[in-house]
XYZ file of C-alpha atoms in Angstrom:
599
model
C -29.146 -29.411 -7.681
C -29.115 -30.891 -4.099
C -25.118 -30.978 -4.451
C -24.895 -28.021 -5.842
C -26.880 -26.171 -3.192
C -25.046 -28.700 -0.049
C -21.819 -27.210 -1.261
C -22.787 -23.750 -1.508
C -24.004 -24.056 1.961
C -21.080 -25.617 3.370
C -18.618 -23.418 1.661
C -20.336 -19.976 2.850
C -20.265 -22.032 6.432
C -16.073 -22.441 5.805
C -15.646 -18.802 4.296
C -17.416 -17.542 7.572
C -15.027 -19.295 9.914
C -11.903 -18.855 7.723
C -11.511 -15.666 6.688
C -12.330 -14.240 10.536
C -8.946 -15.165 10.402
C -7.825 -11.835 8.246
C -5.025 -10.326 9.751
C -4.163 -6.340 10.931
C -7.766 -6.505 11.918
C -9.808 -6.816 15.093
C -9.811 -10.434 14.448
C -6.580 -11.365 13.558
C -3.424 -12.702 15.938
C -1.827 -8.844 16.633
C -0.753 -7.847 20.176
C -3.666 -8.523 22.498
C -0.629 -7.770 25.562
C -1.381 -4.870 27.227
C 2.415 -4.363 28.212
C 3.194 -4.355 24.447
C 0.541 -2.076 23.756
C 1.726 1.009 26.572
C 5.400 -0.124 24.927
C 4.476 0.419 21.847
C 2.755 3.547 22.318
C 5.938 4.993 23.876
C 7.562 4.258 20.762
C 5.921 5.453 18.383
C 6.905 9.187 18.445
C 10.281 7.061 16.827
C 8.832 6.482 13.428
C 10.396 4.104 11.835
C 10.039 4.618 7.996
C 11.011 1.387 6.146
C 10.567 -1.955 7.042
C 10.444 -3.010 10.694
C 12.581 -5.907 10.378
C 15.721 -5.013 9.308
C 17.000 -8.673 9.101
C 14.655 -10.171 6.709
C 15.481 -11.741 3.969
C 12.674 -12.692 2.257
C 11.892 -9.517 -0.183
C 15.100 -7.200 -0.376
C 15.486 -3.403 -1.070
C 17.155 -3.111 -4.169
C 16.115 0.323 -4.984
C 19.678 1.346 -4.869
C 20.902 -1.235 -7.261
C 17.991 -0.707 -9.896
C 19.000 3.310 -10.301
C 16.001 4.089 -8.213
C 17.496 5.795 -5.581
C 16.562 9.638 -5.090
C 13.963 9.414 -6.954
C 10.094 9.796 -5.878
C 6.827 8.616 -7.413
C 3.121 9.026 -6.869
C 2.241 6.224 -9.728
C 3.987 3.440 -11.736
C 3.791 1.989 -15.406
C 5.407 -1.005 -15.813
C 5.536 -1.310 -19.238
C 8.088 -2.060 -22.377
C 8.235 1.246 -23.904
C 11.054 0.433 -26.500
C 10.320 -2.877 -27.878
C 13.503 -4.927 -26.350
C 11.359 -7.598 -24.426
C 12.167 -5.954 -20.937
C 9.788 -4.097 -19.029
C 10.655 -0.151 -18.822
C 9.115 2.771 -15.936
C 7.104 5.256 -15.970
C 6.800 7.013 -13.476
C 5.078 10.166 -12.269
C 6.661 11.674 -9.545
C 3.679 14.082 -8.403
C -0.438 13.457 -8.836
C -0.464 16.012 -11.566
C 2.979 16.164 -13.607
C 4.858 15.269 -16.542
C 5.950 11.623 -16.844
C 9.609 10.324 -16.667
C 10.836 7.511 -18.637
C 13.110 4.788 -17.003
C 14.550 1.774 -19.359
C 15.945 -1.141 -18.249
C 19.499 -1.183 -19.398
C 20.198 -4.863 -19.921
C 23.890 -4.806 -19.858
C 24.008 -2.954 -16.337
C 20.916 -4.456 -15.199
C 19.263 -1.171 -14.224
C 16.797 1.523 -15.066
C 18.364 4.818 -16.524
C 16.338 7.788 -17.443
C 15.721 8.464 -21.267
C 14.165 10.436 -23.554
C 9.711 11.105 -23.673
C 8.166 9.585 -26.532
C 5.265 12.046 -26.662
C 6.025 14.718 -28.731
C 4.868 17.706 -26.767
C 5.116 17.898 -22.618
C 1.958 16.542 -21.108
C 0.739 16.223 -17.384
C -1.296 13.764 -16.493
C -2.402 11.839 -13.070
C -2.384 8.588 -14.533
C -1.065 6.894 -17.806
C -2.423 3.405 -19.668
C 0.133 1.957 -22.070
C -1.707 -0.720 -24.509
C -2.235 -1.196 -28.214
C -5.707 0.586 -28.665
C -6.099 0.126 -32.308
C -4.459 -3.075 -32.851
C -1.584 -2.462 -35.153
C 0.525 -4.209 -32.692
C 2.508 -0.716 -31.425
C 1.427 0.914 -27.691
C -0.684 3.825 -27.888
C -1.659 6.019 -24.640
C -4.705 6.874 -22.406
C -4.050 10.363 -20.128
C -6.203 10.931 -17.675
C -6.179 13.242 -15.403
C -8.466 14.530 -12.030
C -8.661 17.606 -12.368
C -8.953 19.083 -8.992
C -8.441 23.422 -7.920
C -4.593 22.371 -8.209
C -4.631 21.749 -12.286
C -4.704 25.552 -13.980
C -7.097 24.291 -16.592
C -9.322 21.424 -16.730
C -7.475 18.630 -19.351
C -9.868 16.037 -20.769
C -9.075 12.806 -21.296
C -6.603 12.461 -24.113
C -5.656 9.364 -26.565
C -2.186 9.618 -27.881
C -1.136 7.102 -31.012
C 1.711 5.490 -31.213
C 3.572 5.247 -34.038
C 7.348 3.972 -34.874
C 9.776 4.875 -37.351
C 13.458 3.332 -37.352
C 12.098 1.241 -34.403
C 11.668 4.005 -32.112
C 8.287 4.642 -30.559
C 6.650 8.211 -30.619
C 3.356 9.189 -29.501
C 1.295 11.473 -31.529
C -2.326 12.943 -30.000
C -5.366 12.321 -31.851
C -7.820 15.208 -31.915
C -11.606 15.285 -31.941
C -12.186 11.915 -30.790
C -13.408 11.816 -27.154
C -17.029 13.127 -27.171
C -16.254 13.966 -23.575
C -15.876 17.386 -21.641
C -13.058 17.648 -18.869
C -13.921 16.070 -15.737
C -13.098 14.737 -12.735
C -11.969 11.746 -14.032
C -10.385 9.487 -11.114
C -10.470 6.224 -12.848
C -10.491 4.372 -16.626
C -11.485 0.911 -17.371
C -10.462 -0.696 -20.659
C -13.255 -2.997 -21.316
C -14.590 -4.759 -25.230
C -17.948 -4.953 -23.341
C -19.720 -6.146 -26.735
C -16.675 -8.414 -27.459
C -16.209 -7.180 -31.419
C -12.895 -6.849 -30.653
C -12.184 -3.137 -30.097
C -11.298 -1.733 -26.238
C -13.761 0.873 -25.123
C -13.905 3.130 -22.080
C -15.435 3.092 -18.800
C -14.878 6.864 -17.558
C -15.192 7.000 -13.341
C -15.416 10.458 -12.234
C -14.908 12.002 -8.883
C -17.180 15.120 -7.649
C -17.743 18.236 -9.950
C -18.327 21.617 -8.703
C -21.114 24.806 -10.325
C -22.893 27.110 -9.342
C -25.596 25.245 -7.195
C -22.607 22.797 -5.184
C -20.730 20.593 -5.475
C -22.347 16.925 -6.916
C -21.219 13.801 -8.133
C -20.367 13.512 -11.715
C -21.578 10.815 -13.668
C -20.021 8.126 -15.557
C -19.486 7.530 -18.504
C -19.104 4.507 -21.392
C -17.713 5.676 -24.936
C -17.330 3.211 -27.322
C -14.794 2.903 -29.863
C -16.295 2.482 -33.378
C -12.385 2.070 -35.501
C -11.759 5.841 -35.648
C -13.431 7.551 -32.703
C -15.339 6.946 -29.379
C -19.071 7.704 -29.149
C -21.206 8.456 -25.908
C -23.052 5.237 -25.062
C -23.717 5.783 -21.767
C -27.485 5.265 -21.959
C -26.348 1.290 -21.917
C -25.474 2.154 -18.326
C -29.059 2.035 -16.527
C -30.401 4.570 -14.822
C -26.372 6.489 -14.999
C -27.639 9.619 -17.398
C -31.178 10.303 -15.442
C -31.444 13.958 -14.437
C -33.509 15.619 -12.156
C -36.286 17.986 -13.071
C -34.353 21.313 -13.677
C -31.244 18.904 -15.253
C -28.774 20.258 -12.307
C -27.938 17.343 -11.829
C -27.835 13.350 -12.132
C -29.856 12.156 -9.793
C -28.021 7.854 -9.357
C -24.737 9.533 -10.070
C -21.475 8.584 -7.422
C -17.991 9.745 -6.725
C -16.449 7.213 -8.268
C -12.832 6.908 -7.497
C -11.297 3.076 -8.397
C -12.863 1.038 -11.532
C -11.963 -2.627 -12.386
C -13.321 -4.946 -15.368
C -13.844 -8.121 -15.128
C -16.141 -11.253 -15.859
C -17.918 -11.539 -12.366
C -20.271 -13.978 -13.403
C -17.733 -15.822 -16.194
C -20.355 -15.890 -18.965
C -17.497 -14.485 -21.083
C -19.202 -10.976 -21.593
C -16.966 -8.366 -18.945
C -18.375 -6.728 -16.068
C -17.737 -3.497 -14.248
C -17.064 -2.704 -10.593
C -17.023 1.025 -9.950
C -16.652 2.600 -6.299
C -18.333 5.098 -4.337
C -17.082 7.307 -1.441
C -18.991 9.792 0.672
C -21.050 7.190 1.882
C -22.243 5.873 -1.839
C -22.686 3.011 -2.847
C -20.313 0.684 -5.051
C -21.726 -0.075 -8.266
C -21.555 -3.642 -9.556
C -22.760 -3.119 -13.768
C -23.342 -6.630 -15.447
C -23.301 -6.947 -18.837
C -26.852 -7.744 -19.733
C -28.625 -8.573 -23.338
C -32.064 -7.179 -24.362
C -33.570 -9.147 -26.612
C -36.056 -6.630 -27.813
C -33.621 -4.221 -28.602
C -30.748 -6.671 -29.718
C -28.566 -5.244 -27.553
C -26.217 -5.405 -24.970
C -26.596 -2.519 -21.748
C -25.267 -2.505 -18.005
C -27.669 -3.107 -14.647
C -26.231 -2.209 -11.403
C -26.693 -4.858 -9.228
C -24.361 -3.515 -6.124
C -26.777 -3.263 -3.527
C -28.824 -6.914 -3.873
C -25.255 -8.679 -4.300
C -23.433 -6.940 -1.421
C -20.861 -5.052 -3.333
C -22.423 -1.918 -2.792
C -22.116 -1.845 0.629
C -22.564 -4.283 3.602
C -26.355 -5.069 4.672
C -26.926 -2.494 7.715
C -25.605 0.039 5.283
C -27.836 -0.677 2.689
C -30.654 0.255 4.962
C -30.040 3.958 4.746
C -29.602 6.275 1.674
C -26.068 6.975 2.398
C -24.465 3.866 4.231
C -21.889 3.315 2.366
C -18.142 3.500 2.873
C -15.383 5.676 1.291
C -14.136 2.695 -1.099
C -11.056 3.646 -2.522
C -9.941 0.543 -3.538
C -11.107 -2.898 -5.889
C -9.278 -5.812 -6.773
C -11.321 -8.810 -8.812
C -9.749 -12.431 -8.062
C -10.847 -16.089 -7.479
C -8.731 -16.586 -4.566
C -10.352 -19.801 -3.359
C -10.147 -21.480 -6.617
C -14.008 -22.533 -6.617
C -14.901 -21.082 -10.061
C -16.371 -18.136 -8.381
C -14.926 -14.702 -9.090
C -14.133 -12.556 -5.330
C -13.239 -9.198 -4.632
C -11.383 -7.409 -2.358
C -12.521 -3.655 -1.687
C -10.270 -1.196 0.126
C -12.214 1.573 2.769
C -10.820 4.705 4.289
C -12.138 4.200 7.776
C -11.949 6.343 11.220
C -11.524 5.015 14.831
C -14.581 7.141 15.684
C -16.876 5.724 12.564
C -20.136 4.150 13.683
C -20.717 0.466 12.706
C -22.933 1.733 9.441
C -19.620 2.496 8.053
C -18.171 -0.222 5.553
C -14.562 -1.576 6.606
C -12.079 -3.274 4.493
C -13.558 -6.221 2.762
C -12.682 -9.789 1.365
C -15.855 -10.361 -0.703
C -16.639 -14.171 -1.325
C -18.588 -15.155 -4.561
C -20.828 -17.618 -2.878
C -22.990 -19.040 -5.694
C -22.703 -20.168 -9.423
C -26.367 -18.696 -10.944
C -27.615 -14.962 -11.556
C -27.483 -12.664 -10.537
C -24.099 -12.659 -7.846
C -24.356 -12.513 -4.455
C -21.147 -12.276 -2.017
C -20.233 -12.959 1.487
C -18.746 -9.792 2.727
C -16.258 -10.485 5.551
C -14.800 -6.660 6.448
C -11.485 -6.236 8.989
C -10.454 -2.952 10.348
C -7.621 -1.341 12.173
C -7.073 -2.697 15.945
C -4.500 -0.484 16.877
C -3.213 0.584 20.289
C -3.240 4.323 19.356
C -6.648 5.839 20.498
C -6.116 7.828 16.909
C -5.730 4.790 14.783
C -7.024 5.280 10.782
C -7.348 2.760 8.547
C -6.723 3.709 4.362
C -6.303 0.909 2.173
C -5.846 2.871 -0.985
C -4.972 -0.238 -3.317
C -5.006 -4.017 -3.595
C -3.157 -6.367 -5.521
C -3.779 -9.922 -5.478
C -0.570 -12.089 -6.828
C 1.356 -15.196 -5.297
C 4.167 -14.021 -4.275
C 5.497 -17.154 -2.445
C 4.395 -19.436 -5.506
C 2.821 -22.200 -3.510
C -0.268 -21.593 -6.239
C -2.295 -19.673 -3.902
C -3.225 -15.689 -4.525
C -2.510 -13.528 -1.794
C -3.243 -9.723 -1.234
C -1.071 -6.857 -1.044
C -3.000 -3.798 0.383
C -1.914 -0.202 0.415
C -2.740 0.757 3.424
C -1.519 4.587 3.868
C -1.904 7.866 4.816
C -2.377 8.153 8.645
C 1.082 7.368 10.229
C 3.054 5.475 11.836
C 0.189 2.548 11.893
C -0.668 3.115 7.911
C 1.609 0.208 6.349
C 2.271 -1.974 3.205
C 0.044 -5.258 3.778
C 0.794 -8.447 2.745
C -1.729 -10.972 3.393
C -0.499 -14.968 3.180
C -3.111 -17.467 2.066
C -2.948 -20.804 3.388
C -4.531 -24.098 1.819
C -7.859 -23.758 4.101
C -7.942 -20.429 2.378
C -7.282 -18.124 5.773
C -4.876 -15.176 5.608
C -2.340 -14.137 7.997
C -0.751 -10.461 7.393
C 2.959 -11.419 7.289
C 4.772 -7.981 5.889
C 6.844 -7.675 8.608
C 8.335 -11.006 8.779
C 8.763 -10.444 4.760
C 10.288 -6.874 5.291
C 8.050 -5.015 3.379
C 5.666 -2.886 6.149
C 6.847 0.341 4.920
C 4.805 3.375 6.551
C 2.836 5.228 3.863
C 2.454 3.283 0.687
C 0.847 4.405 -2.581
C 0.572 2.628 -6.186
C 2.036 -0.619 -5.422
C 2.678 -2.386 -8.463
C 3.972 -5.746 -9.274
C 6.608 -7.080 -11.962
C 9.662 -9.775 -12.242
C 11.842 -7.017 -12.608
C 15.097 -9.931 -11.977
C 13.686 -12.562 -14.301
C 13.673 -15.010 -11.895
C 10.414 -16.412 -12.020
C 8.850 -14.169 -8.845
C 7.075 -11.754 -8.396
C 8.806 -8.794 -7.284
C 7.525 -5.517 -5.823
C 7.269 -1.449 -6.576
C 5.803 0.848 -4.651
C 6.060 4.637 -3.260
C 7.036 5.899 -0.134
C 4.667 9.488 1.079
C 5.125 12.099 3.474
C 1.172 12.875 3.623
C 0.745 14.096 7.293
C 4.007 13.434 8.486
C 7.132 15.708 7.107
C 9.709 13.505 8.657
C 9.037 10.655 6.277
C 11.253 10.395 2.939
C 9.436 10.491 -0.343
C 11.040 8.139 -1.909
C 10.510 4.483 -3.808
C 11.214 1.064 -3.083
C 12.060 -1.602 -5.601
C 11.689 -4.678 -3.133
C 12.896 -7.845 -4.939
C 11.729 -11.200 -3.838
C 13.607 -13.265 -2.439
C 11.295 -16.334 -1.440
C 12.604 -19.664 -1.709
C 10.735 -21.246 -4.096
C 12.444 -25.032 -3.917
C 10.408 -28.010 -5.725
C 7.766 -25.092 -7.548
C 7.733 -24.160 -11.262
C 6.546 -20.340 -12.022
C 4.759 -19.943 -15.301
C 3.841 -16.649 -17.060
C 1.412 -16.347 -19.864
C 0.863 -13.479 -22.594
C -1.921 -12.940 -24.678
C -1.873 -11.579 -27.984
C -5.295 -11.122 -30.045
C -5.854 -10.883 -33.382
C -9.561 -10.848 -33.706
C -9.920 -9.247 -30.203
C -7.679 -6.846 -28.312
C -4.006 -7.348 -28.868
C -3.194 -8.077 -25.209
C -6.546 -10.347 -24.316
C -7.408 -7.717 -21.922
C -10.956 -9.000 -20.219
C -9.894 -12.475 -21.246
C -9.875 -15.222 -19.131
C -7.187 -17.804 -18.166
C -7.609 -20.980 -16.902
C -5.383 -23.485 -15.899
C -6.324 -27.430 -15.251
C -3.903 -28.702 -12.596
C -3.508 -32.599 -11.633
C -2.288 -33.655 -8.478
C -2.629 -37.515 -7.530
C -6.144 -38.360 -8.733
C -7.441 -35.058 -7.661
C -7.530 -32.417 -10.755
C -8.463 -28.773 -10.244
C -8.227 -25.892 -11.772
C -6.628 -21.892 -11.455
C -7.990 -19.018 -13.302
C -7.467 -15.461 -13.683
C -8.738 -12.681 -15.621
C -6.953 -10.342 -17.679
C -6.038 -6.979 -16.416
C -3.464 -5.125 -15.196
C -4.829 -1.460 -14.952
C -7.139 -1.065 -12.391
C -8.301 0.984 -8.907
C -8.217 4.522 -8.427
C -5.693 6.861 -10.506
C -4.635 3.606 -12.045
C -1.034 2.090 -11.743
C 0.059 -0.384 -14.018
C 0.753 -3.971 -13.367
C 3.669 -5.662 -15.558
C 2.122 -7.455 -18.332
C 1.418 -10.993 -18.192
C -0.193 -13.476 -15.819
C 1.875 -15.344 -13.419
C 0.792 -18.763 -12.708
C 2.867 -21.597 -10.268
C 2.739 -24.952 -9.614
C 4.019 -27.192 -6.590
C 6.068 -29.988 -6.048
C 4.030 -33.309 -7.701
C 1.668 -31.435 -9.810
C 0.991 -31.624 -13.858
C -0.384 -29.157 -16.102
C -2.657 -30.491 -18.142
C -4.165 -28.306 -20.167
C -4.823 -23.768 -20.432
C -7.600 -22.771 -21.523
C -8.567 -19.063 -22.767
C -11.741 -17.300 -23.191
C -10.989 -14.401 -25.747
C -12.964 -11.522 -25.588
C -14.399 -11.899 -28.975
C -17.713 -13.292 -29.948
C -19.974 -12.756 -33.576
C -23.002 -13.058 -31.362
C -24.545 -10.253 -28.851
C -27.171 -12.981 -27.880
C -25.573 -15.141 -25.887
C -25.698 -17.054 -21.893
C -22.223 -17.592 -22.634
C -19.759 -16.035 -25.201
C -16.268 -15.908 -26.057
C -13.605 -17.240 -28.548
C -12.175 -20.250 -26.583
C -9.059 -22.096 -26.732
C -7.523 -24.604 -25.254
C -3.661 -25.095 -24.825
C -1.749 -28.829 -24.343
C 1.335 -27.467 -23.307
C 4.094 -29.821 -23.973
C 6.048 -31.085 -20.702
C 9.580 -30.050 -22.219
C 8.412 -26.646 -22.625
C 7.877 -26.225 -19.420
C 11.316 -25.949 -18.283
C 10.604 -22.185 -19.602
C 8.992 -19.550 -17.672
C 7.319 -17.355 -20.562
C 4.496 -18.770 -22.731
C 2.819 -16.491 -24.972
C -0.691 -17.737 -25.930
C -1.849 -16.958 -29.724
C -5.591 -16.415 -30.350
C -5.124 -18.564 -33.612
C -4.680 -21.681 -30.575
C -1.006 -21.618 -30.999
C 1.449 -20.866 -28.044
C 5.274 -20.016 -28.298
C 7.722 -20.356 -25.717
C 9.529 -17.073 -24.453
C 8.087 -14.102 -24.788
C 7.083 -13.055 -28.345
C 4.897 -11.819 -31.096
C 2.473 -14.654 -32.769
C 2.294 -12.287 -35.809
């Protein structure tokens, strides 16, 4: 216990120091020059779209080359839609519209627009492509937000996939969301009881009647093999009402949802945000031994995820969160998030900021130390929006870093990259990578060149500036990556979900004496108005280091009553195999090399 608690202690100490070092922020190395500041100032009426370095190398706009050009987005898919092993697009070029389907054509090694597979024209503000019912073919989740702009309110809708000759259609199945139309900003796929079939976690924005306008609740239906029923009474204290049932009195704007197994006891969590000054809410999967059952306790305010401590001393000191990304960036076992604010140069200090959130001990219930970073900019009318984050290593030295949308309020409102180093600072290096666009929105990441990197996707808005070009960018990476091996891993369930969503991965590392591990949890659909993240979890390792071993806890269990659950596996990868870059990983404990079906 007494090392244990020494190296809590000392690590909170090092997290501290370290991440003061976050970049674009007050405490990061920017222009602390006056001169550069009055020079920059000048400049800025010249708004300069794209990338501010021109002559970098490092990621490359291949837009152009990819059959991108022209064309304009406000969310992403990346997802194979016809079966071939390459990943296709979908993309939705407004925040209400019909989708547009992109597949890669092989032989000219670019996207080229093809036919819909759903049957009938549907709009939609967000799609999720995964095998729902596990017969091994994609089905559909449509969401939608529906704000004044949508003619009539759409519910959320489940469309089946089905295939005949090899072609994939998608049929809607009536009558089975209990749910009325609603505000819905956010969907979470999540097997919280771990029997195998992916249920919902429904995040909803405000709702308007007669008496105002309120936050709507949340909701979580569970799917029982033919339909989804209304268990939201497992979420405590979510479906209390006031006296006169107007309203629901703990409900929150929730705008980005993520799953994932905060405190790694194999059972899946759920981090929903609030805006409007609201509080995050941080459900873990709980057990009730009475009952013999499983239900959700928010524990956002005692662990810090709700908001930081001076907010959390007033009803509505919160931030306007608008973004959540879960990830173990410091590779201590601990799980750490990264939550994205909408924040004003004339907000008092009550108001969250931007956040790194640092899992700082192993027992229950979590707690995290919440480092926040804002905008330091020389403009007087400086914003700060970081819409989305995406942790991925995009330089394959092993480490995650973050890629923040931060956009919105131009010219200052860029793409982010943030570099981790191995004392586990960041440094924002976008520009020197040629990526700071202005105005950035659904970011998405994929290996779109098969090269073993992580490329990137992401759209370019106009929101409060007409000059700028709505447009995307397909930015392949370009990195050297000299003496590093990139490794990708797929799932595929058979007892749980087909694509081990909520799963986690976990890979043991040797270097020298010294052994240590890498995880990562499964998921690839998350924040607000969901994009989705190419399937598959990418994984590298540097110059002198072994694998020795994967292991993965499946999101399957017999028993409810457990401290820790899941199917696990574990994975001796052979050394010849690693000369490949695509590993899929069979529930069954097999694993195949290249990426393919274990059934």
């Amino acid at each position: 216990m007494r090392l244990i608690f020494y190296y809590i202690i000392v690590k909170k100490i090092k997290i501290i120091f370290l991440l003061a070092t976050l970049t674009s922020c007050s405490n990061i190395k920017r222009d602390s020059n006056k001169k550069e500041r009055v020079e920059k100032k000048q400049q800025s009426a010249r708004l300069d779209f794209g990338p501010t370095d021109k002559g970098s190398t490092h990621f490359i706009d291949k837009t152009k080359e990819y059959g991108l050009e022209g064309l304009k987005a406000a969310n992403f898919n990346i997802v194979d839609i016809n079966g071939d092993g390459f990943s296709d697009l979908v993309i939705l070029p407004e925040y209400y519209s019909q989708p547009r389907f992109y597949y890669f054509d092989v032989h000219k090694s670019k996207f080229v627009e093809g036919d819909s597979p759903f049957q009938k024209n549907i709009k939609a503000s967000f799609l999720m492509f995964y095998d729902l019912d596990k017969d091994q073919v994609l089905d559909v989740v449509v969401g939608v937000l529906n704000q004044k702009s949508e003619l009539t309110p759409d519910p959320i809708r489940i469309f089946r996939g089905e295939k005949n000759n090899g072609k994939l259609s998608f049929y809607e199945q009536k009558n089975i969301i209990p749910t009325p139309p609603s505000a819905t900003s956010s969907i979470g796929l999540v097997d919280f009881d771990l029997d195998g079939d992916l249920d919902l976690y429904i995040g909803n924005w405000f709702k308007k009647n007669k008496y105002g306008t309120f936050p709507q609740r949340d909701y979580l239906l569970k799917f029982n093999g033919e339909k989804y029923i209304d268990t939201s009474v497992t979420l405590k204290g979510e479906t209390k009402q006031n006296l006169d049932k107007t309203m629901f009195v703990n409900a929150t704007p929730t705008y980005a949802t993520q799953v994932c197994d905060i405190d790694q006891n194999g059972f899946p969590d759920i981090m929903a945000t609030g805006a409007s000054g609201f509080n995050n809410k941080l459900w873990m999967n709980r057990y009730r031994i009475r009952k013999k059952e499983r239900y959700f306790e928010d524990f956002g305010r005692t662990s810090l995820f709700g908001g930081d401590a001076e907010g959390n001393l007033t009803p509505k000191g919160g931030g306007r969160t608008f973004a959540v990304a879960c990830q173990d960036y410091n590779q201590d076992g601990i799980m750490d998030i990264f939550l994205g604010e909408l924040t004003h140069n004339y907000d008092n200090d009550l108001k969250d900021k931007s956040s790194v959130l640092t899992g700082s001990r192993f027992k229950f219930p979590p707690f995290f130390i919440r480092t926040e970073y804002f905008e330091d900019s020389y403009d007087i009318d400086w914003h700060h929006a970081d819409r989305r984050g995406v942790w991925f290593d995009y330089n394959n030295d092993g480490l995650m870093d973050l890629l923040v949308d931060n956009s919105g309020f131009p010219p200052h409102t860029r793409l982010v990259l943030f570099k981790q180093y191995d004392d586990h600072s960041f440094e924002n290096v976008s520009k020197q990578q040629g990526i700071d666009i202005v105005n950035p929105s659904s970011s998405a990441i994929g290996d779109f060149n098969r090269d073993g990197k992580m490329d990137i996707i992401t759209a370019q808005s106009n929101l409060r500036d007409a000059r700028i070009k709505n447009r995307i960018y397909l930015l392949e990476n370009n990195n050297e990556i000299k003496n590093k091996k990139p490794l990708r891993f797929y799932l595929r369930g058979s007892k749980s979900n087909f694509h081990g969503l909520n799963a986690t991965v976990i890979l043991r590392v040797r270097k020298g004496k010294k052994i240590f591990k890498r995880s990562q949890n499964v998921s690839y659909s998350y924040g607000g108005l969901p994009p989705q993240n190419e399937e598959g979890l990418h994984f590298a390792l540097n110059e002198g280091e072994e694998l020795l071993d994967v292991k993965v806890r499946w999101p399957y269990s017999k028993s409810l009553n457990q401290s820790r659950a899941g199917l696990e596996k574990v994975y001796k990868i052979k050394p010849d195999y690693l000369k490949a870059i695509n590993i899929t990983l069979c529930e069954n404990g097999e694993y195949l090399v290249g990426r393919l079906e274990c059934f």
